[in-house]
PDB file of C-alpha atoms in Angstrom:
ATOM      1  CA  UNK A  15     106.242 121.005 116.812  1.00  0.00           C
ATOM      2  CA  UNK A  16     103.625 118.374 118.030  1.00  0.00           C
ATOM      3  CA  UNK A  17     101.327 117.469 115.559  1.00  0.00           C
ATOM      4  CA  UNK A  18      99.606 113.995 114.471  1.00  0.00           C
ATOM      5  CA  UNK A  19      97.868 112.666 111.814  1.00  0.00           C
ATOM      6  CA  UNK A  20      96.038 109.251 111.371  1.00  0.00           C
ATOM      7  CA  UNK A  21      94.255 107.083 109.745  1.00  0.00           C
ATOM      8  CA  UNK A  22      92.692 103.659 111.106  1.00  0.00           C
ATOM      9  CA  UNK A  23      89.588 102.291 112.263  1.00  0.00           C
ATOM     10  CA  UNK A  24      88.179 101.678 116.245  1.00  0.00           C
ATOM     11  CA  UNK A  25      89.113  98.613 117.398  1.00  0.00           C
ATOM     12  CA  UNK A  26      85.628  98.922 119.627  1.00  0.00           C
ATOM     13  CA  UNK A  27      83.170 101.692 120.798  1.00  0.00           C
ATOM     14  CA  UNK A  28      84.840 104.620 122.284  1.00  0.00           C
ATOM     15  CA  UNK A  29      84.850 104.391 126.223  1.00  0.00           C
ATOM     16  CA  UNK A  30      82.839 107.705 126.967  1.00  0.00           C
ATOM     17  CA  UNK A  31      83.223 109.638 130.481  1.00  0.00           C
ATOM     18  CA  UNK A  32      82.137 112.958 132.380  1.00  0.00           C
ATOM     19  CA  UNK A  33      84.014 114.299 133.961  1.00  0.00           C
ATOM     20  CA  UNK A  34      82.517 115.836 137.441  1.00  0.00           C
ATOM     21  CA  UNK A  35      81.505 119.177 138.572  1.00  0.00           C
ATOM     22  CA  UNK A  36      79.020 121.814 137.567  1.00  0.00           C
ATOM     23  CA  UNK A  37      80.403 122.046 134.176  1.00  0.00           C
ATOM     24  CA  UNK A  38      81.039 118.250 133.205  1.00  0.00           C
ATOM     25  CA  UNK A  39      82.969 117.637 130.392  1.00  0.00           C
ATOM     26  CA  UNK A  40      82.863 114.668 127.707  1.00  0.00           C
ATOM     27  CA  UNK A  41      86.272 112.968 127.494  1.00  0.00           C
ATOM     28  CA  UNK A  42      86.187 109.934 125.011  1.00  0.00           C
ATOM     29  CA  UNK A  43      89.152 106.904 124.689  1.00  0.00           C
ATOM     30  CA  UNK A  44      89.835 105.017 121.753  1.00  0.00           C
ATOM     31  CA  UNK A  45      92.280 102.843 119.676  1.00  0.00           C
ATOM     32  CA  UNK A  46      92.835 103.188 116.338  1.00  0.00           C
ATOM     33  CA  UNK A  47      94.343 100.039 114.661  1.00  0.00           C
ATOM     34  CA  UNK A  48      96.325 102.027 112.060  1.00  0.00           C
ATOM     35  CA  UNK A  49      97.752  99.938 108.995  1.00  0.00           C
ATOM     36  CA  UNK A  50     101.493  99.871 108.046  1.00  0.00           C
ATOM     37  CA  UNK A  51     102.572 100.673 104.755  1.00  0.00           C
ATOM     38  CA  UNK A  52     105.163  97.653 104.834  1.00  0.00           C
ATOM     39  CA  UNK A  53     104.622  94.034 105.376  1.00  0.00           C
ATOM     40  CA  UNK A  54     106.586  92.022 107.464  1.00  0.00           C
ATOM     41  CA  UNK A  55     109.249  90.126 105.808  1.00  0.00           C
ATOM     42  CA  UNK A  56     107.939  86.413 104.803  1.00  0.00           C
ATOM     43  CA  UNK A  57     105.015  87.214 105.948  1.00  0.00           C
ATOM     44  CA  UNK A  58     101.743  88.105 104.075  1.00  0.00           C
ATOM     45  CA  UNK A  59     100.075  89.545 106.741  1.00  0.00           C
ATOM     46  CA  UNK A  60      98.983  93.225 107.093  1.00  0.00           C
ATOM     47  CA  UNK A  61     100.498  94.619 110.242  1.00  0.00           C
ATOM     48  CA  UNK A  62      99.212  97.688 111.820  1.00  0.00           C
ATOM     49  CA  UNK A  63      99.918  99.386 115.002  1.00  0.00           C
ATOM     50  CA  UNK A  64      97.132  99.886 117.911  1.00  0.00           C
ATOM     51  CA  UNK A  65      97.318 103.436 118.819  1.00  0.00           C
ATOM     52  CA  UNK A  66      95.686 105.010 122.278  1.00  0.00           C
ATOM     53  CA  UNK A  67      93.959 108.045 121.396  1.00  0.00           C
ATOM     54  CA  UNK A  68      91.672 110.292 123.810  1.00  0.00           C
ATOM     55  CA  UNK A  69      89.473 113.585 123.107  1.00  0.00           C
ATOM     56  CA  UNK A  70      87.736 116.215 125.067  1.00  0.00           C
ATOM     57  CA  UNK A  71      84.856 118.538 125.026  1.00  0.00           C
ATOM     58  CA  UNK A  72      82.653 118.755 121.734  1.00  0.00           C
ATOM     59  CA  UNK A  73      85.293 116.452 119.850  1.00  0.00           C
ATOM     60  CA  UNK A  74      84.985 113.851 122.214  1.00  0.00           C
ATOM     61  CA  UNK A  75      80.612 114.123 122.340  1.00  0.00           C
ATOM     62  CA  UNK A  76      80.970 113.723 118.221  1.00  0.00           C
ATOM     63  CA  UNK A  77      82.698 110.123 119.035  1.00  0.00           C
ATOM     64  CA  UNK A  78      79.840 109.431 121.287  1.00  0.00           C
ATOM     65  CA  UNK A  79      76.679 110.194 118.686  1.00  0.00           C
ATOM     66  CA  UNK A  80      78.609 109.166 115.132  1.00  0.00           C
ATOM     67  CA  UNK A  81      81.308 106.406 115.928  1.00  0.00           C
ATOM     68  CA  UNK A  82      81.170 102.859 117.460  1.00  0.00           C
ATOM     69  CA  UNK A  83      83.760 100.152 116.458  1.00  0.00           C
ATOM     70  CA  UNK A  84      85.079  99.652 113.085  1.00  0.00           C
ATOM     71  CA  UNK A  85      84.381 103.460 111.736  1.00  0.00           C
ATOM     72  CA  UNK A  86      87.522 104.866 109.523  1.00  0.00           C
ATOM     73  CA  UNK A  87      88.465 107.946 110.729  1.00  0.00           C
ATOM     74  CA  UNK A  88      91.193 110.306 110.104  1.00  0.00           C
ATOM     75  CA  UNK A  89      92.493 112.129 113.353  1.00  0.00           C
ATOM     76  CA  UNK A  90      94.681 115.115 114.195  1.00  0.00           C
ATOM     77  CA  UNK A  91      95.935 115.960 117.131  1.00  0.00           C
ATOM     78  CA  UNK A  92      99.349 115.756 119.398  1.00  0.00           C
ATOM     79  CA  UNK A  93     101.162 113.174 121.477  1.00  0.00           C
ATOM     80  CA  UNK A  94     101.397 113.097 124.660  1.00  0.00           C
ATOM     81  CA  UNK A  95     103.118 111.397 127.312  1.00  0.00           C
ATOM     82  CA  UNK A  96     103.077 110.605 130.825  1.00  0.00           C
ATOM     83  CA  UNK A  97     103.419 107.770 133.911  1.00  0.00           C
ATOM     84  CA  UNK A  98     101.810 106.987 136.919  1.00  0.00           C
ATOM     85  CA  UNK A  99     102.593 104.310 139.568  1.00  0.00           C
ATOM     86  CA  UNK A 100     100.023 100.990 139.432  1.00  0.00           C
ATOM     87  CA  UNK A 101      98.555  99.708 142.662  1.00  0.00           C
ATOM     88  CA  UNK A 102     101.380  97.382 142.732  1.00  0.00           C
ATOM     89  CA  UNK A 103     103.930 100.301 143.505  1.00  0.00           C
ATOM     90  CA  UNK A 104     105.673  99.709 139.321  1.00  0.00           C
ATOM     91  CA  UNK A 105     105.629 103.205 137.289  1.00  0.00           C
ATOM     92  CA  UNK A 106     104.128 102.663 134.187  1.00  0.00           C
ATOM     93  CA  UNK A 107     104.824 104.814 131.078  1.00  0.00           C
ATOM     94  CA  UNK A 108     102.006 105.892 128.672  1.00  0.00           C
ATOM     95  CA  UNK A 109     101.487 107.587 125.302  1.00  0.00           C
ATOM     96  CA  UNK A 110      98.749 108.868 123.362  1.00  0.00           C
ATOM     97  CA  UNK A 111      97.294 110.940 121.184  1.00  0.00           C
ATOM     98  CA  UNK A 112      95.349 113.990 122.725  1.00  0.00           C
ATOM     99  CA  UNK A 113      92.914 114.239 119.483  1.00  0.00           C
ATOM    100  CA  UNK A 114      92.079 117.609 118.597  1.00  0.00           C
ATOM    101  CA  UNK A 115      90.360 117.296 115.425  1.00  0.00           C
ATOM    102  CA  UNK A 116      88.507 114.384 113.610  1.00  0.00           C
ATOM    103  CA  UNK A 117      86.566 113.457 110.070  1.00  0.00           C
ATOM    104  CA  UNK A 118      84.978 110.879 108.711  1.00  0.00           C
ATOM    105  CA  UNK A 119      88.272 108.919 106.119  1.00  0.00           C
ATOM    106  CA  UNK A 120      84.838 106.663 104.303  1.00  0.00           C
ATOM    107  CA  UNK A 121      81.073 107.066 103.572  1.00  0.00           C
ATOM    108  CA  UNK A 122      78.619 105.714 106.171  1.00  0.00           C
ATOM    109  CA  UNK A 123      77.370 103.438 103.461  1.00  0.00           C
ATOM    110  CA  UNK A 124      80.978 101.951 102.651  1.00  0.00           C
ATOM    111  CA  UNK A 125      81.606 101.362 106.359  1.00  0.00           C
ATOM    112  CA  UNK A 126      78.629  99.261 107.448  1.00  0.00           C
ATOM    113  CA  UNK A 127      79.072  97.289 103.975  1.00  0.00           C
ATOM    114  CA  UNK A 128      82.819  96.696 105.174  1.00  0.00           C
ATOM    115  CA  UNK A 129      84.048  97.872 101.263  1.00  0.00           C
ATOM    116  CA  UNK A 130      84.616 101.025  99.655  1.00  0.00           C
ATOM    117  CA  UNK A 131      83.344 101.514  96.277  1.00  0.00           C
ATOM    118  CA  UNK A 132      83.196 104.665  94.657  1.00  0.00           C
ATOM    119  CA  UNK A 133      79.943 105.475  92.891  1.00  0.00           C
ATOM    120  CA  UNK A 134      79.697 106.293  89.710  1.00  0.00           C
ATOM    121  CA  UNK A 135      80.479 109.406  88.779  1.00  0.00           C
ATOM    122  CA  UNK A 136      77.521 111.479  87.051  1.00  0.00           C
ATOM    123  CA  UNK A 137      77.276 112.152  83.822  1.00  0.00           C
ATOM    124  CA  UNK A 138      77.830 116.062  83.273  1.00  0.00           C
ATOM    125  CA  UNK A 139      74.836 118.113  82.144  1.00  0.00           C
ATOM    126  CA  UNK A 140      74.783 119.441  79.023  1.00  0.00           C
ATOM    127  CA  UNK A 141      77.886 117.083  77.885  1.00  0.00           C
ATOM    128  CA  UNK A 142      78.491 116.391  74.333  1.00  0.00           C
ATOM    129  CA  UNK A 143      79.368 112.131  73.573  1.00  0.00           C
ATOM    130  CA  UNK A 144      82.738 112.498  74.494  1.00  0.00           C
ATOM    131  CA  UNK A 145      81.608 114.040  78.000  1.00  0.00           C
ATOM    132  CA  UNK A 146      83.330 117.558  78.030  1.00  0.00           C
ATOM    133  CA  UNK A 147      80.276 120.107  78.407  1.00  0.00           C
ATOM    134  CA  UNK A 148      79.352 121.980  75.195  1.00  0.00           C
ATOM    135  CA  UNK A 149      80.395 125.881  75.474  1.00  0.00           C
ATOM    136  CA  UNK A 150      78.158 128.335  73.603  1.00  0.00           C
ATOM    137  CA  UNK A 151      79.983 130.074  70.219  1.00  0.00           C
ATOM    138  CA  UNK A 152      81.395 133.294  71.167  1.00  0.00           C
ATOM    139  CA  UNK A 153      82.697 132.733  74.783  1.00  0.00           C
ATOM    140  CA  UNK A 154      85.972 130.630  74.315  1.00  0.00           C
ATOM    141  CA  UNK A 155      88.143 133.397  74.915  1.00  0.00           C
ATOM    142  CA  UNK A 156      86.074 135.485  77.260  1.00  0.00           C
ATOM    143  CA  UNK A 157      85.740 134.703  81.033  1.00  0.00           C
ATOM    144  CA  UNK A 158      87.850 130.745  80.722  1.00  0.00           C
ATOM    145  CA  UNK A 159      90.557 131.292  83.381  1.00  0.00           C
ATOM    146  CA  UNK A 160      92.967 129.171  80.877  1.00  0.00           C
ATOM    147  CA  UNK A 161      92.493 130.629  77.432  1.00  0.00           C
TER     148      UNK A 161
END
């Protein structure tokens, strides 16, 4: 089984291409700088790894309209690799991650302020001062999955 999951943010705008022919499709390239759980020893950095990413089709035109550098995003897909040879005759190796699948990992509003915070969480309606909602006499044991 191939499968990937990540988490990071762009390190820039996604590179966005057609490709050519009557039925053009959108192929988009990216790099996610995705964090390590570990530090380095002696060190207090945050390390993360820079990973090459690329989507197709109506995957890769949602990285065109919603995402530009420094959006979180968490993306599935699979890795692949291959080589070619560079115009100075040396094969070079490559890997990436075809994306198949990607979401949003943070609100818009948390993104462009650069910190999450979660809101506050609403008050239930019809809650009692201790917050649990107030149940009408006569139903506790009718209907509550848990009873």
């Amino acid at each position: 089984m191939n499968k990937v999951i990540l988490m990071g943010r762009l390190t820039r705008d996604p590179d966005i291409r057609y490709s050519q022919g009557e039925n053009s499709l959108a192929i988009a390239r990216f790099t996610l700088a995705v964090d390590r759980r570990f530090k380095r020893e002696g060190s207090n950095d945050q390390t993360a790894d820079f990973i090459s990413c690329v989507a197709f089709g109506k995957t890769a035109e949602f990285c065109e309209r919603y995402t530009h550098q420094g959006t979180k995003l968490v993306v599935e897909g699979r890795i692949q690799t291959g080589s070619y040879t560079n115009k100075d005759g040396v094969k070079v190796y490559t890997t990436e991650v075809v994306v198949e699948n990607t979401e949003f990992a943070e609100s818009k509003s948390s993104s462009s302020e650069g910190n999450y915070v979660p809101s506050a969480r609403p008050e239930p309606v019809n809650a009692a001062g201790d917050g649990f909602m107030n149940i009408p006499d006569g139903i506790e044991d009718e209907g509550l999955p848990f009873s």
